[in-house]
Amino acid sequence: MATHTLLPDFAPAPSATRRDYVAQTLRTAILTGQIAPGTQLVESHFATQFGVSRGLLREAIRELIETGLVVNRPYAGTYVADIDENTMSDVYEVRRIMEKQAFIRLWPQRDAAFRTEMTARFDALAEAAANSDLNRESAAEAHFHGLVYERCGNHLLLDVWQQMTQKIQLGFAVCRLTHTPKPDYAENHQLFLKLAIGDDLNAMLEELDAHLLRGLSTIRAALRNTAARG
């Protein structure tokens, strides 16, 4: 298990929005692999780093607990959530069902505004990938896939997606930590975009299956690399 001596350094939090700043900075560090899954979030370390009280730090961490990114272990402290192959397989199984249903619901309702927004989100993803901006890349990928949930008309699907995407991003953070090769984000989403704004629903659903399988396979490989390293 990682120790606090391996944790990154952070600048003191701005006074106006300290709790939000602390929560977002920790969230970004976790989702980009700076803080590895299973790492303890040592209160004294982070309170000093951010220049905040432990009470404020706990409020920020509570936000991460509510999204499932951090877990509280009684009498042990708070830790970045651990993930394993079974967890990620479950996540992707549920995601496949949800995303298919979202596309089926949305399909007759797609309009020019949807196609324009989907293309714009792809462009943002491609730009982040081209610049090797890991933080933006991860967020842009989730933003790209999130559009169908936002527009499908089922708010419960959207709520579950917003919670699920944290674990998916955590999985790709492990890929970065283990230097596991992953599909090129832009190339891997080109056909997805073409079909999502096209006219063949069956082809879209087939590509969705293949697309999610590639993502899950990449994360599985990273988790196996982690296990092999002990």
Coordinates of C-alpha atoms in Angstrom, one line a residue:
M1 CA 0.0 0.0 0.0
A2 CA 1.3 3.5 -0.9
T3 CA 2.4 5.8 1.9
H4 CA 2.0 9.5 2.3
T5 CA 5.7 10.0 1.5
L6 CA 4.7 9.3 -2.1
L7 CA 2.0 11.8 -2.3
P8 CA 2.4 14.9 -4.6
D9 CA 2.9 18.4 -3.3
F10 CA 0.1 21.0 -3.6
A11 CA -0.1 24.7 -3.4
P12 CA -2.0 26.3 -0.5
A13 CA -5.7 26.6 -1.2
P14 CA -7.1 30.1 -2.3
S15 CA -9.1 31.6 0.6
A16 CA -12.4 32.3 -1.3
T17 CA -13.3 28.7 -2.3
R18 CA -11.0 26.6 -0.2
R19 CA -13.3 23.5 0.2
D20 CA -14.1 23.4 -3.5
Y21 CA -10.5 23.9 -4.4
V22 CA -9.3 21.1 -2.1
A23 CA -11.9 18.7 -3.3
Q24 CA -11.3 19.4 -7.0
T25 CA -7.5 19.3 -6.7
L26 CA -7.7 15.9 -4.9
R27 CA -10.2 14.6 -7.4
T28 CA -8.0 15.6 -10.3
A29 CA -4.9 14.1 -8.7
I30 CA -6.7 10.8 -8.2
L31 CA -8.2 10.6 -11.6
T32 CA -4.9 11.4 -13.3
G33 CA -3.0 8.8 -11.3
Q34 CA -1.0 11.2 -9.1
I35 CA -2.5 9.6 -6.1
A36 CA -2.9 5.8 -6.7
P37 CA -5.9 3.6 -5.8
G38 CA -5.6 2.3 -2.3
T39 CA -3.5 5.3 -1.0
Q40 CA -4.4 6.7 2.4
L41 CA -5.3 10.3 2.5
V42 CA -3.3 11.4 5.5
E43 CA -5.1 14.4 7.1
S44 CA -2.1 16.0 8.6
H45 CA -0.2 15.9 5.3
F46 CA -3.0 17.5 3.2
A47 CA -4.0 20.0 5.8
T48 CA -0.5 21.3 5.9
Q49 CA -0.1 21.2 2.1
F50 CA -3.3 23.1 1.4
G51 CA -3.0 25.4 4.4
V52 CA -6.4 24.6 5.7
S53 CA -7.9 23.2 8.9
R54 CA -8.6 19.5 9.3
G55 CA -12.3 20.3 9.5
L56 CA -12.3 21.9 6.1
L57 CA -10.2 19.1 4.7
R58 CA -12.7 16.5 6.0
E59 CA -15.6 18.4 4.3
A60 CA -13.7 18.3 1.0
I61 CA -12.9 14.6 1.3
R62 CA -16.6 13.9 2.2
E63 CA -17.5 15.2 -1.3
L64 CA -15.2 12.5 -2.8
I65 CA -16.6 9.8 -0.5
E66 CA -20.1 10.7 -1.7
T67 CA -19.1 10.0 -5.3
G68 CA -17.3 6.7 -4.5
L69 CA -13.9 8.0 -5.3
V70 CA -12.7 7.8 -1.7
V71 CA -13.8 5.3 1.0
N72 CA -13.8 5.6 4.8
R73 CA -12.5 2.6 6.7
P74 CA -13.6 2.6 10.3
Y75 CA -10.6 3.1 12.7
A76 CA -8.2 3.2 9.8
G77 CA -8.8 6.4 7.9
T78 CA -9.8 7.5 4.4
Y79 CA -8.4 5.9 1.3
V80 CA -8.6 6.3 -2.5
A81 CA -11.0 3.6 -3.6
D82 CA -9.4 0.4 -4.8
I83 CA -10.6 -1.3 -8.0
D84 CA -10.1 -4.8 -9.4
E85 CA -11.1 -6.7 -12.5
N86 CA -14.4 -7.9 -11.1
T87 CA -15.4 -4.4 -10.1
M88 CA -14.5 -3.0 -13.5
S89 CA -16.2 -5.9 -15.3
D90 CA -19.4 -5.1 -13.3
V91 CA -19.1 -1.4 -14.1
Y92 CA -18.7 -2.0 -17.9
E93 CA -21.5 -4.5 -17.9
V94 CA -23.9 -2.0 -16.4
R95 CA -22.5 0.8 -18.6
R96 CA -23.1 -1.3 -21.8
I97 CA -26.7 -1.8 -20.9
M98 CA -27.2 1.8 -19.9
E99 CA -25.5 3.4 -22.8
K100 CA -27.4 1.2 -25.3
Q101 CA -30.7 2.2 -23.7
A102 CA -29.7 5.8 -23.8
F103 CA -29.0 5.7 -27.5
I104 CA -32.2 3.8 -28.2
R105 CA -34.2 6.4 -26.3
L106 CA -32.4 9.3 -27.9
W107 CA -32.1 8.0 -31.5
P108 CA -35.4 9.5 -33.0
Q109 CA -34.8 12.8 -31.1
R110 CA -31.3 13.6 -32.4
D111 CA -31.2 17.0 -34.1
A112 CA -28.7 19.4 -35.6
A113 CA -27.9 20.7 -32.1
F114 CA -27.1 17.2 -30.8
R115 CA -24.8 16.5 -33.8
T116 CA -23.0 19.8 -33.4
E117 CA -22.4 19.3 -29.7
M118 CA -21.3 15.7 -30.2
T119 CA -18.8 16.9 -32.8
A120 CA -17.6 19.7 -30.6
R121 CA -17.0 17.3 -27.7
F122 CA -15.0 15.0 -30.0
D123 CA -12.9 17.9 -31.1
A124 CA -12.1 18.8 -27.5
L125 CA -11.2 15.2 -26.8
A126 CA -8.9 15.1 -29.9
E127 CA -7.2 18.3 -28.9
A128 CA -6.5 17.1 -25.4
A129 CA -5.2 13.8 -26.7
A130 CA -2.9 15.6 -29.2
N131 CA -1.5 17.7 -26.4
S132 CA -1.0 14.7 -24.1
D133 CA -3.0 16.6 -21.4
L134 CA -4.0 13.7 -19.2
N135 CA -6.3 15.7 -17.0
R136 CA -8.2 17.2 -19.9
E137 CA -8.1 14.0 -21.9
S138 CA -9.8 12.0 -19.1
A139 CA -12.4 14.6 -18.5
A140 CA -13.1 15.2 -22.2
E141 CA -13.6 11.5 -22.8
A142 CA -16.2 11.4 -20.0
H143 CA -17.8 14.6 -21.3
F144 CA -18.1 13.1 -24.8
H145 CA -19.8 10.0 -23.7
G146 CA -22.0 11.9 -21.2
L147 CA -23.9 13.7 -24.0
V148 CA -26.2 10.8 -24.8
Y149 CA -27.1 10.5 -21.1
E150 CA -27.8 14.2 -20.8
R151 CA -30.1 14.2 -23.8
C152 CA -31.9 10.8 -23.5
G153 CA -34.6 12.1 -21.2
N154 CA -34.0 9.6 -18.3
H155 CA -32.5 11.5 -15.3
L156 CA -31.8 8.3 -13.4
L157 CA -29.5 7.1 -16.2
L158 CA -27.7 10.4 -16.0
D159 CA -27.3 10.2 -12.2
V160 CA -25.9 6.7 -12.4
W161 CA -23.5 7.6 -15.3
Q162 CA -22.1 10.5 -13.3
Q163 CA -21.3 8.2 -10.4
M164 CA -20.0 5.4 -12.7
T165 CA -17.7 7.7 -14.6
Q166 CA -15.5 8.2 -11.5
K167 CA -14.6 4.5 -11.4
I168 CA -14.0 4.4 -15.2
Q169 CA -11.6 7.3 -14.9
L170 CA -10.0 5.7 -11.9
G171 CA -9.4 2.6 -14.1
F172 CA -7.7 4.6 -16.7
A173 CA -5.6 6.3 -14.0
V174 CA -4.2 2.8 -13.3
C175 CA -3.3 2.5 -16.9
R176 CA -1.2 5.7 -16.6
L177 CA 0.4 4.5 -13.4
T178 CA 1.4 1.1 -15.0
H179 CA 2.2 2.7 -18.5
T180 CA -0.3 0.2 -20.0
P181 CA -0.8 1.0 -23.7
K182 CA -4.3 2.3 -24.4
P183 CA -6.1 3.0 -27.7
D184 CA -5.5 6.4 -29.1
Y185 CA -8.4 8.5 -27.7
A186 CA -9.1 10.4 -30.8
E187 CA -8.8 7.5 -33.2
N188 CA -10.7 5.3 -30.9
H189 CA -13.7 7.7 -31.0
Q190 CA -13.8 8.6 -34.7
L191 CA -16.1 5.7 -35.7
F192 CA -18.1 6.1 -32.6
L193 CA -18.8 9.8 -33.5
K194 CA -19.6 9.0 -37.1
L195 CA -22.2 6.4 -36.1
A196 CA -23.6 8.4 -33.2
I197 CA -24.6 11.2 -35.5
G198 CA -25.4 8.9 -38.4
D199 CA -28.5 6.9 -39.4
D200 CA -27.8 3.3 -38.6
L201 CA -28.8 2.5 -35.0
N202 CA -27.8 -1.2 -35.2
A203 CA -24.3 -0.2 -36.4
M204 CA -24.0 2.3 -33.5
L205 CA -25.0 -0.4 -31.0
E206 CA -22.5 -2.9 -32.4
E207 CA -19.7 -0.3 -32.3
L208 CA -20.7 0.6 -28.7
D209 CA -20.1 -3.0 -27.7
A210 CA -16.7 -3.1 -29.4
H211 CA -15.7 0.3 -28.0
L212 CA -16.5 -0.6 -24.4
L213 CA -14.8 -3.9 -24.8
R214 CA -11.6 -2.1 -25.9
G215 CA -11.8 0.2 -22.9
L216 CA -12.4 -2.7 -20.4
S217 CA -9.6 -4.8 -21.9
T218 CA -7.1 -1.9 -21.5
I219 CA -8.1 -1.4 -17.8
R220 CA -7.9 -5.2 -17.2
A221 CA -4.4 -5.3 -18.6
A222 CA -3.4 -2.4 -16.3
L223 CA -4.8 -4.1 -13.2
R224 CA -3.0 -7.3 -14.1
N225 CA 0.3 -5.4 -14.4
T226 CA -0.4 -3.9 -11.0
A227 CA -1.0 -7.4 -9.5
A228 CA 2.1 -8.7 -11.2
R229 CA 4.2 -6.0 -9.5
G230 CA 2.8 -7.0 -6.1

